[in-house]
mmCIF file of C-alpha atoms in Angstrom:
data_model
loop_
_atom_site.group_PDB
_atom_site.id
_atom_site.type_symbol
_atom_site.label_atom_id
_atom_site.label_comp_id
_atom_site.label_asym_id
_atom_site.label_seq_id
_atom_site.Cartn_x
_atom_site.Cartn_y
_atom_site.Cartn_z
ATOM 1 C CA MET A 1 102.300 136.573 131.843
ATOM 2 C CA SER A 2 100.031 134.596 129.542
ATOM 3 C CA SER A 3 98.234 131.608 131.011
ATOM 4 C CA PRO A 4 99.282 128.136 129.785
ATOM 5 C CA GLN A 5 97.180 126.538 127.088
ATOM 6 C CA PRO A 6 94.605 123.986 128.260
ATOM 7 C CA ARG A 7 95.498 120.420 127.384
ATOM 8 C CA TYR A 8 93.085 118.010 125.766
ATOM 9 C CA ASN A 9 93.809 114.311 125.754
ATOM 10 C CA PRO A 10 91.702 112.756 128.515
ATOM 11 C CA ASP A 11 92.130 109.326 126.923
ATOM 12 C CA GLY A 12 95.924 109.648 126.622
ATOM 13 C CA SER A 13 95.776 110.123 122.851
ATOM 14 C CA LEU A 14 98.688 111.504 120.882
ATOM 15 C CA ILE A 15 96.470 113.006 118.164
ATOM 16 C CA GLN A 16 92.934 114.321 118.352
ATOM 17 C CA ALA A 17 91.899 116.045 115.117
ATOM 18 C CA ARG A 18 88.297 117.107 114.695
ATOM 19 C CA GLN A 19 86.365 118.305 111.641
ATOM 20 C CA LEU A 20 89.438 119.311 109.629
ATOM 21 C CA THR A 21 88.637 121.046 106.361
ATOM 22 C CA MET A 22 90.892 122.210 103.553
ATOM 23 C CA THR A 23 89.626 124.438 100.772
ATOM 24 C CA TYR A 24 91.653 125.932 97.951
ATOM 25 C CA PRO A 25 90.340 128.957 96.034
ATOM 26 C CA ASN A 26 89.851 128.414 92.333
ATOM 27 C CA GLY A 27 88.653 130.671 89.544
ATOM 28 C CA ALA A 28 85.749 128.359 88.850
ATOM 29 C CA GLY A 29 84.876 127.959 92.537
ATOM 30 C CA ASP A 30 86.527 126.681 95.717
ATOM 31 C CA ILE A 31 88.013 123.177 95.689
ATOM 32 C CA GLN A 32 87.241 121.221 98.858
ATOM 33 C CA VAL A 33 90.022 118.716 99.494
ATOM 34 C CA LEU A 34 89.039 117.753 103.048
ATOM 35 C CA ARG A 35 85.437 117.871 104.255
ATOM 36 C CA GLY A 36 85.276 117.547 108.034
ATOM 37 C CA VAL A 37 87.908 114.877 108.726
ATOM 38 C CA SER A 38 88.246 113.561 112.285
ATOM 39 C CA VAL A 39 90.951 111.160 113.396
ATOM 40 C CA SER A 40 92.676 110.053 116.591
ATOM 41 C CA LEU A 41 95.905 108.190 117.341
ATOM 42 C CA HIS A 42 97.103 106.576 120.558
ATOM 43 C CA PRO A 43 100.574 105.584 121.793
ATOM 44 C CA GLY A 44 101.773 102.358 120.208
ATOM 45 C CA GLU A 45 99.081 102.427 117.538
ATOM 46 C CA MET A 46 99.587 102.054 113.798
ATOM 47 C CA LEU A 47 96.917 103.625 111.619
ATOM 48 C CA ALA A 48 96.579 103.379 107.841
ATOM 49 C CA ILE A 49 94.932 105.932 105.556
ATOM 50 C CA MET A 50 93.938 104.629 102.121
ATOM 51 C CA GLY A 51 92.311 106.207 99.116
ATOM 52 C CA PRO A 52 92.710 106.978 95.412
ATOM 53 C CA SER A 53 95.045 109.678 94.122
ATOM 54 C CA GLY A 54 93.603 113.119 94.743
ATOM 55 C CA SER A 55 91.454 112.010 97.685
ATOM 56 C CA GLY A 56 93.333 114.257 100.144
ATOM 57 C CA LYS A 57 95.586 111.689 101.869
ATOM 58 C CA SER A 58 98.819 113.681 101.591
ATOM 59 C CA THR A 59 97.017 116.924 102.430
ATOM 60 C CA LEU A 60 95.759 115.379 105.663
ATOM 61 C CA LEU A 61 99.232 114.073 106.503
ATOM 62 C CA TYR A 62 100.791 117.495 105.889
ATOM 63 C CA ILE A 63 98.230 119.106 108.193
ATOM 64 C CA LEU A 64 98.972 116.559 110.924
ATOM 65 C CA GLY A 65 102.678 117.233 110.324
ATOM 66 C CA LEU A 66 102.139 120.992 110.783
ATOM 67 C CA LEU A 67 103.380 121.603 107.260
ATOM 68 C CA LEU A 68 100.011 122.918 106.099
ATOM 69 C CA LYS A 69 97.348 124.907 107.924
ATOM 70 C CA PRO A 70 93.755 123.671 107.547
ATOM 71 C CA THR A 71 90.906 125.948 106.577
ATOM 72 C CA GLY A 72 88.929 124.825 109.606
ATOM 73 C CA GLY A 73 88.767 122.319 112.441
ATOM 74 C CA SER A 74 90.849 121.576 115.535
ATOM 75 C CA TYR A 75 94.053 119.607 116.065
ATOM 76 C CA TRP A 76 95.473 118.602 119.448
ATOM 77 C CA LEU A 77 98.892 116.940 119.553
ATOM 78 C CA ALA A 78 99.858 115.306 122.845
ATOM 79 C CA GLY A 79 97.165 117.405 124.481
ATOM 80 C CA GLU A 80 98.248 120.740 123.010
ATOM 81 C CA ASP A 81 96.264 122.912 120.614
ATOM 82 C CA VAL A 82 99.008 123.099 117.986
ATOM 83 C CA LEU A 83 96.980 125.146 115.491
ATOM 84 C CA ALA A 84 97.035 127.983 118.024
ATOM 85 C CA LEU A 85 100.849 128.043 118.083
ATOM 86 C CA ASP A 86 102.897 130.543 116.086
ATOM 87 C CA ARG A 87 105.237 129.368 113.317
ATOM 88 C CA ARG A 88 108.293 129.161 115.536
ATOM 89 C CA ALA A 89 106.485 127.076 118.160
ATOM 90 C CA GLN A 90 105.062 124.817 115.462
ATOM 91 C CA ALA A 91 108.559 124.282 114.025
ATOM 92 C CA LEU A 92 109.800 123.314 117.490
ATOM 93 C CA CYS A 93 106.863 120.939 117.833
ATOM 94 C CA ARG A 94 107.679 119.300 114.481
ATOM 95 C CA ARG A 95 111.289 118.869 115.497
ATOM 96 C CA GLU A 96 110.636 117.437 118.947
ATOM 97 C CA ARG A 97 107.432 115.430 118.515
ATOM 98 C CA LEU A 98 107.111 114.388 114.882
ATOM 99 C CA GLY A 99 109.102 112.187 112.523
ATOM 100 C CA PHE A 100 108.530 112.034 108.764
ATOM 101 C CA VAL A 101 109.099 109.265 106.213
ATOM 102 C CA PHE A 102 108.348 110.007 102.561
ATOM 103 C CA GLN A 103 108.220 107.743 99.509
ATOM 104 C CA THR A 104 111.147 109.547 97.872
ATOM 105 C CA CYS A 105 113.342 109.212 101.008
ATOM 106 C CA ASP A 106 114.854 112.694 100.385
ATOM 107 C CA LEU A 107 118.342 111.614 101.458
ATOM 108 C CA LEU A 108 121.416 113.746 100.810
ATOM 109 C CA GLU A 109 122.914 111.679 98.001
ATOM 110 C CA ASN A 110 126.591 112.520 98.457
ATOM 111 C CA SER A 111 126.518 112.351 102.258
ATOM 112 C CA THR A 112 127.043 109.241 104.332
ATOM 113 C CA VAL A 113 124.279 107.425 106.171
ATOM 114 C CA TYR A 114 125.694 108.807 109.416
ATOM 115 C CA GLU A 115 125.623 112.379 108.094
ATOM 116 C CA ASN A 116 122.047 112.010 106.867
ATOM 117 C CA LEU A 117 120.958 111.093 110.384
ATOM 118 C CA GLU A 118 123.236 113.643 112.041
ATOM 119 C CA PHE A 119 121.913 116.791 110.335
ATOM 120 C CA PRO A 120 118.526 116.884 112.122
ATOM 121 C CA LEU A 121 120.289 116.296 115.447
ATOM 122 C CA ILE A 122 122.713 119.146 114.810
ATOM 123 C CA TYR A 123 119.735 121.361 114.022
ATOM 124 C CA ALA A 124 118.137 120.263 117.312
ATOM 125 C CA GLY A 125 121.282 121.190 119.259
ATOM 126 C CA VAL A 126 122.123 117.648 120.389
ATOM 127 C CA SER A 127 125.697 117.168 121.629
ATOM 128 C CA PRO A 128 128.173 115.179 119.441
ATOM 129 C CA ARG A 129 128.355 112.310 121.918
ATOM 130 C CA GLU A 130 124.588 111.960 122.191
ATOM 131 C CA ARG A 131 124.241 112.342 118.419
ATOM 132 C CA ARG A 132 126.441 109.310 117.882
ATOM 133 C CA GLU A 133 124.534 107.256 120.458
ATOM 134 C CA ARG A 134 121.174 108.100 118.908
ATOM 135 C CA ILE A 135 122.371 107.452 115.363
ATOM 136 C CA LEU A 136 123.849 104.072 116.205
ATOM 137 C CA MET A 137 120.684 103.067 118.065
ATOM 138 C CA ALA A 138 118.392 104.171 115.226
ATOM 139 C CA LEU A 139 120.441 102.308 112.613
ATOM 140 C CA GLU A 140 120.490 99.165 114.722
ATOM 141 C CA GLN A 141 116.691 99.385 114.940
ATOM 142 C CA VAL A 142 116.509 99.064 111.137
ATOM 143 C CA ASN A 143 119.418 96.589 110.842
ATOM 144 C CA LEU A 144 121.736 99.036 109.085
ATOM 145 C CA GLY A 145 124.523 99.535 111.603
ATOM 146 C CA HIS A 146 126.962 98.096 109.037
ATOM 147 C CA ARG A 147 126.109 100.886 106.538
ATOM 148 C CA LEU A 148 127.164 103.711 108.841
ATOM 149 C CA ARG A 149 129.828 105.198 106.548
ATOM 150 C CA HIS A 150 128.266 104.327 103.197
ATOM 151 C CA ALA A 151 127.242 107.169 100.906
ATOM 152 C CA ALA A 152 123.479 107.371 100.380
ATOM 153 C CA ASN A 153 123.903 106.971 96.617
ATOM 154 C CA ARG A 154 125.499 103.545 97.145
ATOM 155 C CA LEU A 155 122.500 102.070 98.952
ATOM 156 C CA SER A 156 119.777 99.858 97.523
ATOM 157 C CA GLY A 157 116.191 101.127 97.393
ATOM 158 C CA GLY A 158 115.234 99.137 100.471
ATOM 159 C CA GLU A 159 118.269 100.345 102.400
ATOM 160 C CA ARG A 160 117.532 103.959 101.487
ATOM 161 C CA GLN A 161 114.004 103.704 102.817
ATOM 162 C CA ARG A 162 115.248 102.092 106.023
ATOM 163 C CA VAL A 163 117.704 104.973 106.446
ATOM 164 C CA ALA A 164 114.731 107.327 106.053
ATOM 165 C CA VAL A 165 112.951 105.412 108.826
ATOM 166 C CA ALA A 166 116.049 105.642 111.031
ATOM 167 C CA ARG A 167 116.273 109.385 110.358
ATOM 168 C CA ALA A 168 112.683 109.743 111.522
ATOM 169 C CA LEU A 169 113.628 107.977 114.765
ATOM 170 C CA VAL A 170 116.727 109.903 115.834
ATOM 171 C CA ASN A 171 114.805 112.777 117.434
ATOM 172 C CA ARG A 172 112.691 110.225 119.340
ATOM 173 C CA PRO A 173 109.326 111.486 118.100
ATOM 174 C CA GLN A 174 105.987 110.721 119.668
ATOM 175 C CA VAL A 175 104.406 110.325 116.217
ATOM 176 C CA ILE A 176 105.769 109.137 112.856
ATOM 177 C CA LEU A 177 103.940 110.248 109.695
ATOM 178 C CA ALA A 178 104.755 108.108 106.658
ATOM 179 C CA ASP A 179 103.555 109.040 103.152
ATOM 180 C CA GLU A 180 103.670 105.958 100.871
ATOM 181 C CA PRO A 181 106.845 104.695 102.601
ATOM 182 C CA THR A 182 106.794 101.375 100.712
ATOM 183 C CA GLY A 183 105.555 102.679 97.357
ATOM 184 C CA GLN A 184 108.896 102.230 95.571
ATOM 185 C CA LEU A 185 109.881 98.978 97.267
ATOM 186 C CA ASP A 186 109.294 95.373 96.323
ATOM 187 C CA HIS A 187 107.077 93.115 98.426
ATOM 188 C CA ARG A 188 109.818 91.835 100.730
ATOM 189 C CA GLN A 189 111.427 95.231 101.312
ATOM 190 C CA GLY A 190 108.052 96.867 101.935
ATOM 191 C CA HIS A 191 107.159 94.391 104.627
ATOM 192 C CA LEU A 192 110.621 94.753 106.144
ATOM 193 C CA VAL A 193 109.955 98.482 106.589
ATOM 194 C CA MET A 194 106.637 97.615 108.253
ATOM 195 C CA ASP A 195 108.485 95.193 110.552
ATOM 196 C CA HIS A 196 110.559 98.138 111.749
ATOM 197 C CA PHE A 197 107.474 100.312 112.195
ATOM 198 C CA GLU A 198 105.890 97.592 114.324
ATOM 199 C CA ALA A 199 108.987 97.392 116.522
ATOM 200 C CA VAL A 200 108.933 101.171 116.998
ATOM 201 C CA ALA A 201 105.209 101.163 117.785
ATOM 202 C CA GLU A 202 105.749 98.521 120.446
ATOM 203 C CA ARG A 203 107.888 101.084 122.283
ATOM 204 C CA GLY A 204 104.987 103.560 122.360
ATOM 205 C CA THR A 205 105.379 105.639 119.203
ATOM 206 C CA GLY A 206 102.188 106.321 117.244
ATOM 207 C CA ILE A 207 102.430 105.810 113.480
ATOM 208 C CA ILE A 208 100.198 106.964 110.615
ATOM 209 C CA VAL A 209 100.863 105.393 107.212
ATOM 210 C CA VAL A 210 99.383 106.658 103.949
ATOM 211 C CA THR A 211 99.359 103.758 101.482
ATOM 212 C CA HIS A 212 97.707 102.318 98.376
ATOM 213 C CA ASP A 213 98.736 98.770 99.328
ATOM 214 C CA PRO A 214 96.032 96.693 101.099
ATOM 215 C CA GLU A 215 98.662 94.294 102.468
ATOM 216 C CA ILE A 216 100.590 97.137 104.071
ATOM 217 C CA ALA A 217 97.394 98.653 105.466
ATOM 218 C CA ALA A 218 96.349 95.276 106.880
ATOM 219 C CA ARG A 219 99.374 95.337 109.184
ATOM 220 C CA CYS A 220 98.021 98.413 110.964
ATOM 221 C CA HIS A 221 95.591 98.409 113.872
ATOM 222 C CA ARG A 222 92.995 100.496 112.045
ATOM 223 C CA ILE A 223 92.322 101.459 108.451
ATOM 224 C CA TYR A 224 90.647 104.703 107.421
ATOM 225 C CA PRO A 225 89.470 104.900 103.789
ATOM 226 C CA LEU A 226 89.514 108.501 102.532
ATOM 227 C CA ARG A 227 87.056 109.229 99.726
ATOM 228 C CA ASP A 228 86.032 112.600 98.340
ATOM 229 C CA GLY A 229 87.642 114.393 101.252
ATOM 230 C CA ARG A 230 85.797 112.375 103.902
ATOM 231 C CA LEU A 231 87.325 109.805 106.221
ATOM 232 C CA GLU A 232 85.378 106.587 106.725
ATOM 233 C CA MET A 233 85.892 104.099 109.512
ATOM 234 C CA ALA A 234 86.727 100.508 108.600
ATOM 235 C CA ALA A 235 86.823 97.463 110.835
ATOM 236 C CA PRO A 236 90.093 97.139 112.797
ATOM 237 C CA ARG A 237 92.549 94.742 111.153
ATOM 238 C CA ARG A 238 94.457 93.828 114.298
ATOM 239 C CA GLU A 239 93.794 93.815 117.989
ATOM 240 C CA GLY A 240 94.000 97.413 119.114
ATOM 241 C CA ARG A 241 92.076 100.420 120.261
ATOM 242 C CA VAL A 242 89.213 101.516 118.024
ATOM 243 C CA ALA A 243 88.582 105.240 118.267
ATOM 244 C CA ASP A 244 85.508 107.116 117.256
ATOM 245 C CA GLY A 245 87.018 108.523 114.036
#
């Protein structure tokens, strides 16, 4: 019997990533997208990553979401060395610990709001009764309980993004990773989405937001500028834990 993996989160962190690198081979020479990125995230913390297009923001988010394997570095999620897991174990980890919100929402257009939230729960093997309870709770969290039976293609842009947030919540993740979640929304709708993120964070979920919007970033506890594949530490914007970065 193999021995259990050691756990590493002495400070109670949800994420401890150290010296992550990502290099893509190219005919003219390797392209370095990430150059030794280190980042941490704690329960109830909201963290923003900012930077110009092509700086590696989405690449970093996909690595933290176990959708992309880094060239080098270490990544501990809730104390577990997730880069050492096989593909099946990583998929289980994504399903049980991580929630994703993308700028494009990626909703099933001809399915109802309820069905969009139900599919990941069916995949996770959740019973019909518990599925309904979780879906109703998640939609109430984003003030969309009245849209339960609406088709996704009948929703406004703001409502669609809030459904995407609710979908990220139904599996009760420890961490939510959001890639430009307000990029297609107007000012009011964007801040409404951040209101919901704040409410979720207050219940202990850690949230990482990739954004170009300084106002959205300012609502997070810490802001990391990402330039030329390197993460820089900025002053905290709100009262919260400041990690070593």
